[in-house]
PDB file of C-alpha atoms in Angstrom:
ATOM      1  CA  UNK A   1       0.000   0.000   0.000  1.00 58.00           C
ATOM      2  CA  UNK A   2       2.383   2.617  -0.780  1.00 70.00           C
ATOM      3  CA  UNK A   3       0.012   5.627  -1.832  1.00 91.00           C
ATOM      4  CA  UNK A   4       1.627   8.688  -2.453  1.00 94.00           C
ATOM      5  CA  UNK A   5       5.508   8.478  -2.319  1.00 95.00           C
ATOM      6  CA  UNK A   6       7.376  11.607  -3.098  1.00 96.00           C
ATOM      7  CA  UNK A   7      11.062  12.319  -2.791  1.00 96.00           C
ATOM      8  CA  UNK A   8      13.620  13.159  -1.443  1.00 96.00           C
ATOM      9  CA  UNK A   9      12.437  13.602   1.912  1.00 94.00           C
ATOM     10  CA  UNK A  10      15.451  16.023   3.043  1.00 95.00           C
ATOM     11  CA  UNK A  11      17.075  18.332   0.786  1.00 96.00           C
ATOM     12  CA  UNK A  12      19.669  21.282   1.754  1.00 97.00           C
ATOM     13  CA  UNK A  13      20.070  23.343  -1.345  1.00 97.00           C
ATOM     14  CA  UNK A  14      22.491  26.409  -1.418  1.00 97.00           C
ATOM     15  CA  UNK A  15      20.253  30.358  -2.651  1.00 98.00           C
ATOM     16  CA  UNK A  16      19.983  30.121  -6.388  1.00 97.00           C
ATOM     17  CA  UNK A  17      20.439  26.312  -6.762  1.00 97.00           C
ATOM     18  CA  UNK A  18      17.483  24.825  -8.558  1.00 97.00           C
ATOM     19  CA  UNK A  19      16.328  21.068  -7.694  1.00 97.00           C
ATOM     20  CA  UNK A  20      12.864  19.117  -8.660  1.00 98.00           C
ATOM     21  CA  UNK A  21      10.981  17.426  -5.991  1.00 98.00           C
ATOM     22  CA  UNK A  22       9.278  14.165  -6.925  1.00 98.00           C
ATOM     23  CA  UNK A  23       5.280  12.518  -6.322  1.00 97.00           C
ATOM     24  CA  UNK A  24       3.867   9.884  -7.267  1.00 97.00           C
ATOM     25  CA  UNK A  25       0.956   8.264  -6.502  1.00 96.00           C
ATOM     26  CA  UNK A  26      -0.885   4.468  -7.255  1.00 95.00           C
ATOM     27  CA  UNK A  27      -4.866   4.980  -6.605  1.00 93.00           C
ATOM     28  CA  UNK A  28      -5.343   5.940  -9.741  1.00 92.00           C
ATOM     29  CA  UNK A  29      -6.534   9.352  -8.130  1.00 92.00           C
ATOM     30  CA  UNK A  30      -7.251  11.860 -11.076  1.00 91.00           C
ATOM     31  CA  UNK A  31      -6.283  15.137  -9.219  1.00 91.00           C
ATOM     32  CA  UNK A  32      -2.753  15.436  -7.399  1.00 93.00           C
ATOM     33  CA  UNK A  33      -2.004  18.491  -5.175  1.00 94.00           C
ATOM     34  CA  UNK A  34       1.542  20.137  -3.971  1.00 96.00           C
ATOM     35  CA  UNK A  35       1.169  22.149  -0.574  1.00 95.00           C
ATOM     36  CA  UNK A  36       3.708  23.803   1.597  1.00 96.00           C
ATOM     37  CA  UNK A  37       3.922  23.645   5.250  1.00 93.00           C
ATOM     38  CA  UNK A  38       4.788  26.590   7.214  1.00 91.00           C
ATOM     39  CA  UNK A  39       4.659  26.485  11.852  1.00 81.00           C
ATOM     40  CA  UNK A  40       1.638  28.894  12.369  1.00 74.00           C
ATOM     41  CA  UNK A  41       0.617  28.717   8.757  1.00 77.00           C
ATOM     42  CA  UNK A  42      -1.229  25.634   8.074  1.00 83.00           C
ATOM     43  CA  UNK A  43      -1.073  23.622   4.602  1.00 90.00           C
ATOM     44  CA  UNK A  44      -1.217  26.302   1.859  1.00 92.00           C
ATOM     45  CA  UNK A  45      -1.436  24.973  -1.764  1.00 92.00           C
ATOM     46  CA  UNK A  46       1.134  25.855  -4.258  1.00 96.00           C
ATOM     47  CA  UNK A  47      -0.141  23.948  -7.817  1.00 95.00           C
ATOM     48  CA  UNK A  48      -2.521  21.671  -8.564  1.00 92.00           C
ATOM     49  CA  UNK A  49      -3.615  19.731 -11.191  1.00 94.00           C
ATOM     50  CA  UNK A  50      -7.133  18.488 -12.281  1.00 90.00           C
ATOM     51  CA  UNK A  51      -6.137  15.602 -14.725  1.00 91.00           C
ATOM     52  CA  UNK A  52      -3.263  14.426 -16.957  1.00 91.00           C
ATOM     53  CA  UNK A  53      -2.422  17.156 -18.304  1.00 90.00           C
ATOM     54  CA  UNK A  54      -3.505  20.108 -16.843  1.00 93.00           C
ATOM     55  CA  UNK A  55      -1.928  22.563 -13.934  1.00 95.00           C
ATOM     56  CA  UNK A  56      -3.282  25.363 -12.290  1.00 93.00           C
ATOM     57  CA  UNK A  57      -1.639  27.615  -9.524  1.00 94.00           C
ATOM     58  CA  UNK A  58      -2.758  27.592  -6.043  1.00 92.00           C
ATOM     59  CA  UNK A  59      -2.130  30.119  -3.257  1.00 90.00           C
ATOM     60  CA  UNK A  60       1.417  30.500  -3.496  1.00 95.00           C
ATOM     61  CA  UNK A  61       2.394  29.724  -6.428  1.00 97.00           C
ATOM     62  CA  UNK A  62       5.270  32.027  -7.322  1.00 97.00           C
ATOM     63  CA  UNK A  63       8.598  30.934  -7.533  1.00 97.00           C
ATOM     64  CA  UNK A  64       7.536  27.226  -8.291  1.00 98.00           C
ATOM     65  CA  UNK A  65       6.833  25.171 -11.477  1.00 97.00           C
ATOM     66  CA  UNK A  66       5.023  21.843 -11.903  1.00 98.00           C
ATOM     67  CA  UNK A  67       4.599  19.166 -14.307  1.00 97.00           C
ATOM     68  CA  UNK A  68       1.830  16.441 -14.325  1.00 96.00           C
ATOM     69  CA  UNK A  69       3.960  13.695 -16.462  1.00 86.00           C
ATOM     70  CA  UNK A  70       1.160  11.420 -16.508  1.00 95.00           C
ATOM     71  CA  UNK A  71      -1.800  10.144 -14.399  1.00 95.00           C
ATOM     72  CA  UNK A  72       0.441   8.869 -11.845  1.00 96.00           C
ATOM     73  CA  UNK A  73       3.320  11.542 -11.327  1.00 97.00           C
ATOM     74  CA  UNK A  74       2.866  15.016 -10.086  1.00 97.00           C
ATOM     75  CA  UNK A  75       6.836  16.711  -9.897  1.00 98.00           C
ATOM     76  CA  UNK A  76       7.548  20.218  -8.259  1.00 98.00           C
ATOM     77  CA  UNK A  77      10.369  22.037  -9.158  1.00 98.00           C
ATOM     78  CA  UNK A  78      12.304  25.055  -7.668  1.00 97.00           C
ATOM     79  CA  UNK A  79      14.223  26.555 -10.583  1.00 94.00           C
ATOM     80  CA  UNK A  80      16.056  29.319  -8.393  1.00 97.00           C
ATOM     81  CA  UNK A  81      15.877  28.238  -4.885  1.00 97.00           C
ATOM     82  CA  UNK A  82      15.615  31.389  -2.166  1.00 97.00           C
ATOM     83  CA  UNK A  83      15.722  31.069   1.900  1.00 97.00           C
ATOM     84  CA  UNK A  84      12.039  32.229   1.791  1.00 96.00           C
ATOM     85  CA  UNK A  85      11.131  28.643   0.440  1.00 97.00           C
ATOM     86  CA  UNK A  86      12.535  26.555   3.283  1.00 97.00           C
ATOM     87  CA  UNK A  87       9.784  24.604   4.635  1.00 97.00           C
ATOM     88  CA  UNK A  88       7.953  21.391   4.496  1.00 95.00           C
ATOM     89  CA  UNK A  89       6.484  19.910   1.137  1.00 97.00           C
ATOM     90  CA  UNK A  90       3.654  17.734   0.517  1.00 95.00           C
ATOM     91  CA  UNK A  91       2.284  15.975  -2.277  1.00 96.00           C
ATOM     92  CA  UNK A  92      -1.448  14.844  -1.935  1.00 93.00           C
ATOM     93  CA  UNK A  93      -3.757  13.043  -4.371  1.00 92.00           C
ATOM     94  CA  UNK A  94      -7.846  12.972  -4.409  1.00 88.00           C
ATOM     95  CA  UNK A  95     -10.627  11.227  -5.746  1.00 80.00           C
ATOM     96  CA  UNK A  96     -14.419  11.942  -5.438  1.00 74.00           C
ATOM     97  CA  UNK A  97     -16.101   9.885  -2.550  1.00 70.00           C
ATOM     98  CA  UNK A  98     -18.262   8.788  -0.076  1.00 67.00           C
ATOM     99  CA  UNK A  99     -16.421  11.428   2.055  1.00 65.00           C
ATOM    100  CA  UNK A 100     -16.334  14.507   0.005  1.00 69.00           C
ATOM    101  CA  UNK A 101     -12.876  14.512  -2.261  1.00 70.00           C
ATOM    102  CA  UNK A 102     -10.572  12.894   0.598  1.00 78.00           C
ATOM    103  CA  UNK A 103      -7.122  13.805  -0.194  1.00 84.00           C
ATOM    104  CA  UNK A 104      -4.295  11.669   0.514  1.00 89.00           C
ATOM    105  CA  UNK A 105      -0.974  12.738   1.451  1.00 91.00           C
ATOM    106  CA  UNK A 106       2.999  11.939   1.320  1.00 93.00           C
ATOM    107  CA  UNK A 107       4.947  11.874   4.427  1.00 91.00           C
ATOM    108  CA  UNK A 108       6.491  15.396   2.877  1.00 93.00           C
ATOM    109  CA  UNK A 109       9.765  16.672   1.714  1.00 96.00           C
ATOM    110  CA  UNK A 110      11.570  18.671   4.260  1.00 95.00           C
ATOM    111  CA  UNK A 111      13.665  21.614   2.540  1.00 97.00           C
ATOM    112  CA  UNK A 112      16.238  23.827   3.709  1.00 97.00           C
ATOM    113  CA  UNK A 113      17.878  26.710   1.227  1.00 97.00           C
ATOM    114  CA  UNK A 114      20.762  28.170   3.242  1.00 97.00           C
TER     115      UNK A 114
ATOM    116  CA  UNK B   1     -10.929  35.893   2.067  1.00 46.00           C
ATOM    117  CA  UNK B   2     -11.836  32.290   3.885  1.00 57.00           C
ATOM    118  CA  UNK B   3     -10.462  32.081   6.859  1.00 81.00           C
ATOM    119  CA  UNK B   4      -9.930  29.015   9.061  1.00 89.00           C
ATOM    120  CA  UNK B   5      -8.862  29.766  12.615  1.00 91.00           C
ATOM    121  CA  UNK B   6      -8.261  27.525  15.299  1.00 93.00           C
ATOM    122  CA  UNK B   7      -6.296  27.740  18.882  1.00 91.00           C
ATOM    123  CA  UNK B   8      -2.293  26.964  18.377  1.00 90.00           C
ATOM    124  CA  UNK B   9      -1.808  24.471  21.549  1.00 95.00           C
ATOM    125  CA  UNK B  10      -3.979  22.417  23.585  1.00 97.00           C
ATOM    126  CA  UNK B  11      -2.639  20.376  26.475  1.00 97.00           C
ATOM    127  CA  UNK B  12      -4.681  17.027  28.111  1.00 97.00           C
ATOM    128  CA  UNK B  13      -4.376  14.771  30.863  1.00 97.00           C
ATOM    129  CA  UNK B  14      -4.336  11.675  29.835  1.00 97.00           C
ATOM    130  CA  UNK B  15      -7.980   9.747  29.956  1.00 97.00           C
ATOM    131  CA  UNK B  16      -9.279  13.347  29.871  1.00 97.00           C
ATOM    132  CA  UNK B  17     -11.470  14.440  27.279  1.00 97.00           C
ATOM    133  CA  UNK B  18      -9.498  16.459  24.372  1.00 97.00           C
ATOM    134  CA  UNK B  19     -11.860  19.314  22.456  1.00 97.00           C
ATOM    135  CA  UNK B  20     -10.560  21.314  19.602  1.00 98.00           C
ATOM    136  CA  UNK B  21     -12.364  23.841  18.239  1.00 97.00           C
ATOM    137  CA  UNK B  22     -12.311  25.758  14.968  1.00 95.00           C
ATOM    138  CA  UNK B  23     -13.660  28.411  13.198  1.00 94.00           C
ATOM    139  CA  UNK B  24     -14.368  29.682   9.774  1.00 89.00           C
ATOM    140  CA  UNK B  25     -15.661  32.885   8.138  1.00 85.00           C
ATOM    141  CA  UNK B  26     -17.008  30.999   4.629  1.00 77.00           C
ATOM    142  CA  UNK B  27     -20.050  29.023   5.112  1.00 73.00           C
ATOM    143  CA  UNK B  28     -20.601  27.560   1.559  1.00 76.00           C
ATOM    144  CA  UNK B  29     -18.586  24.974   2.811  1.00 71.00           C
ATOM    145  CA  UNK B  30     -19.614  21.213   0.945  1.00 76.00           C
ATOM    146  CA  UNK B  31     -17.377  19.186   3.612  1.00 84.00           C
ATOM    147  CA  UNK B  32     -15.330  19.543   6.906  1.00 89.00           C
ATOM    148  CA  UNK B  33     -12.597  17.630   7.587  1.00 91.00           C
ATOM    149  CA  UNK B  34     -10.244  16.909  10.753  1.00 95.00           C
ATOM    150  CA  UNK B  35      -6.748  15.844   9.552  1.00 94.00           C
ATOM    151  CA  UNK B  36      -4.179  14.470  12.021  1.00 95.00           C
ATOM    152  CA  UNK B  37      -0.768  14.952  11.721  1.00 93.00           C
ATOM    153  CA  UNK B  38       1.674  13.146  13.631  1.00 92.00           C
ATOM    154  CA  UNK B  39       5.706  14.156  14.280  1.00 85.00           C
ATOM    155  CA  UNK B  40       7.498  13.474  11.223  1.00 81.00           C
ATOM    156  CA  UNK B  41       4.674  12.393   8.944  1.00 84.00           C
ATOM    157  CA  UNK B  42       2.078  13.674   6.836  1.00 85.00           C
ATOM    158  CA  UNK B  43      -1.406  13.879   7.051  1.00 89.00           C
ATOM    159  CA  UNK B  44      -3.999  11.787   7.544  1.00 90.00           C
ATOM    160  CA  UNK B  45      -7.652  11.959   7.328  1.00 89.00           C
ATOM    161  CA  UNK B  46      -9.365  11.403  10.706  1.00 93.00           C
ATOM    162  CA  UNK B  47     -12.811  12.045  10.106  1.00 92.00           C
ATOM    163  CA  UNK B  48     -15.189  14.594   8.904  1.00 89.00           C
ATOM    164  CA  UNK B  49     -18.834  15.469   8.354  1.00 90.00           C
ATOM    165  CA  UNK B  50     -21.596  16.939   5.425  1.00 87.00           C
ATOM    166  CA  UNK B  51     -22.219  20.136   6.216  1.00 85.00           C
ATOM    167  CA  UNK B  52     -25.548  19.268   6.300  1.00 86.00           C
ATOM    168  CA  UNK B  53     -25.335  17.412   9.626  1.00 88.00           C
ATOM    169  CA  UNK B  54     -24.967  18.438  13.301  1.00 92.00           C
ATOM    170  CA  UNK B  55     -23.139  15.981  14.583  1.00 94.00           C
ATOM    171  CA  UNK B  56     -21.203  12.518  13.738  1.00 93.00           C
ATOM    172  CA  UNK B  57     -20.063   9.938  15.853  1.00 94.00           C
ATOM    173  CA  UNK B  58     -17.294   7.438  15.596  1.00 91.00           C
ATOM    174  CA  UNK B  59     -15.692   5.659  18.213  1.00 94.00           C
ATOM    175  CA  UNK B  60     -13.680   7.727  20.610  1.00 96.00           C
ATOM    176  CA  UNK B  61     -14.564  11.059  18.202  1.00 96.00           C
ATOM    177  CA  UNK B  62     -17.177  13.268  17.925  1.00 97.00           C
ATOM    178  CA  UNK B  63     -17.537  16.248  15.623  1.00 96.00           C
ATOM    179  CA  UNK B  64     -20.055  18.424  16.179  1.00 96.00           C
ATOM    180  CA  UNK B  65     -21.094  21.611  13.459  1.00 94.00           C
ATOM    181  CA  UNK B  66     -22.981  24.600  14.218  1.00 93.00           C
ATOM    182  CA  UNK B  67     -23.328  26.503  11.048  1.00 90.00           C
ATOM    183  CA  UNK B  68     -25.234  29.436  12.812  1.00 90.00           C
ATOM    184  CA  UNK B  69     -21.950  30.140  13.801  1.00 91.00           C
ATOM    185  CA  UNK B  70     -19.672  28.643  11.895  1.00 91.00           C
ATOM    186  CA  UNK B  71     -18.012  26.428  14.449  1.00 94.00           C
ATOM    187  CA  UNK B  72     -16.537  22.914  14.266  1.00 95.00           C
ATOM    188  CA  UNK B  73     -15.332  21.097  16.678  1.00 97.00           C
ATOM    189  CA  UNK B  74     -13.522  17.621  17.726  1.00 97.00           C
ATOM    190  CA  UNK B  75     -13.840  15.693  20.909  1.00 97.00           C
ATOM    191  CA  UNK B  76     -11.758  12.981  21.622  1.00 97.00           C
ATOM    192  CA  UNK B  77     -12.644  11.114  24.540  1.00 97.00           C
ATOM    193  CA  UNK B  78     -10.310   9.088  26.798  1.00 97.00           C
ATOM    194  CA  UNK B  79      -7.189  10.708  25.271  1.00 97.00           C
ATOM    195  CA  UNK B  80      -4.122   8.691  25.075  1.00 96.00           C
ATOM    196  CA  UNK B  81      -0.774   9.336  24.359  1.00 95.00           C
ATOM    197  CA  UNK B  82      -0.763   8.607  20.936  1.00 94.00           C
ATOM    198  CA  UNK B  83      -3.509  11.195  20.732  1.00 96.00           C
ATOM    199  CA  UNK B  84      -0.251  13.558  20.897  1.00 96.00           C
ATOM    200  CA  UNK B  85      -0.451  15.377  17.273  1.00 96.00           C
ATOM    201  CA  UNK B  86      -1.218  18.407  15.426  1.00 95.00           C
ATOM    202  CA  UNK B  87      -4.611  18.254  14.497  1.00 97.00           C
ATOM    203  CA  UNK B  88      -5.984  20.390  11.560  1.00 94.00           C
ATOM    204  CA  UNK B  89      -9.468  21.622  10.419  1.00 94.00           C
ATOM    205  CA  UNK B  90      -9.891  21.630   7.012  1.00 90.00           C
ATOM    206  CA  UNK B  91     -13.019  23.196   4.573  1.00 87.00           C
ATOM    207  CA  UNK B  92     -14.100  22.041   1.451  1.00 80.00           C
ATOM    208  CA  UNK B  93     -16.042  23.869  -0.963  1.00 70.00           C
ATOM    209  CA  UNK B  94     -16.315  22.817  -4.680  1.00 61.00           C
ATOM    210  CA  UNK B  95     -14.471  19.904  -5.965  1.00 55.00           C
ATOM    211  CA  UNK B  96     -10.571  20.970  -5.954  1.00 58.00           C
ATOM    212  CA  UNK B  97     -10.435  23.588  -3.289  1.00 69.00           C
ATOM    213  CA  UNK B  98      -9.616  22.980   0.478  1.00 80.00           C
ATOM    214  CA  UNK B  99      -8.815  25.700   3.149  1.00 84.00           C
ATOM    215  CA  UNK B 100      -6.712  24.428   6.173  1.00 89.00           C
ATOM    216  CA  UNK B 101      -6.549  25.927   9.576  1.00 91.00           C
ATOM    217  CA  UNK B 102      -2.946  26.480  11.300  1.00 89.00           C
ATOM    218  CA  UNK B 103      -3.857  23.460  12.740  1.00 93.00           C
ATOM    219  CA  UNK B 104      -3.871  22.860  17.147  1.00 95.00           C
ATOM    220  CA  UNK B 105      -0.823  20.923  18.594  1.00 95.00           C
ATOM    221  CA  UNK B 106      -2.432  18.539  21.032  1.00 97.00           C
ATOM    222  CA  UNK B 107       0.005  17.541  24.077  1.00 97.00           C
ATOM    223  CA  UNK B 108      -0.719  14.787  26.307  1.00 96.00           C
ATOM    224  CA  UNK B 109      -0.184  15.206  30.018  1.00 95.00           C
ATOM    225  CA  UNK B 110       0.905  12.090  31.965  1.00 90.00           C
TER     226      UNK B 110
END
């Protein structure tokens, strides 16, 4: 039962360094989510995407791009990383049911740009 | 904007009941969640409720909704120690869209 899987799940990259953090999932879940984690700040979402295919930008997107590479993978990727986006990623997938769209999530990427 | 607000810390006794409350300032809300997020991991759905219901029971948790004014809240009775989490309250409204609070850090007391 693995889920949603994303890696890695530490990363320390130096200001300006870019790196690509990686999801996938194996529910067959149509829509796959990336949120950040900040203390005080609760889950706020960066990207999301709807289907194969399709990407959309979230609360904080800026500074971020995404690609949905098929069904199954959902990749995040910092192309100029900055101190500002130290903090805790996660990767979620959701499907319609009994329960509303329950999303699933990763056990989350924690990054540090120093 | 929508807002969700809940308190940042909550401490127990253990066996105690635990009751964390949350608010929000949207009420075209579809579903309410309570997420549970342990140290080190990510979250994971706990339990939630229509918002076209009052109350739901299940086992050791109850949530209760008043949508007069806009409150949610989870009880968890007999709390244990590996109640010990950050718990989070989370709105839905449409299909893609979900609003978390900062989420309460529950502490047991021994």
């Amino acid at each position: 039962n693995a889920g949603v899987t994303q890696t890695p799940k530490f990363q320390v990259l130096k200001t300006g360094q870019s790196m690509t953090l990686q999801c996938a999932q194996d529910m067959n879940h149509n829509s796959m989510y990336w949120y950040r984690q900040d203390p005080g700040m609760g889950l706020r979402l960066i990207y999301y995407s709807a289907s194969e295919g399709t990407t959309d930008k979230g609360e904080v997107p800026n500074g971020y791009n995404v690609s949905r590479l098929n069904k199954r993978e959902f990749s995040l990727r910092l192309e100029s990383a900055a101190p500002s986006q130290t903090s805790v990623y996660f990767c979620a997938s959701s499907a319609p049911g009994r329960s509303g769209n329950t999303i699933y999530f990763g056990e989350g990427s924690w990054l540090t740009v120093v | 904007g929508e807002d969700v607000e809940q308190s940042l810390f909550l401490s127990v006794r253990e066996g105690d009941s635990s009751v964390i409350n949350c608010t929000y300032t949207d009420s075209s809300s579809t579903y309410l969640y309570w997420y549970k997020q342990e140290p080190g991991a990510g979250l994971q759905l706990l339990t939630y409720i229509f918002s076209n219901m009052d109350m739901k029971q299940d086992q050791r948790l109850t949530v209760l909704l008043n949508k007069k004014d806009k409150h949610l809240s989870l009880r968890i009775a007999d709390t244990q120690t590996g109640d010990s989490a950050i718990y989070f309250c989370v709105r839905a409204f449409g299909n893609e869209k979900l609003t978390f609070g900062t989420g309460t850090r529950l502490t047991i007391i021994p």
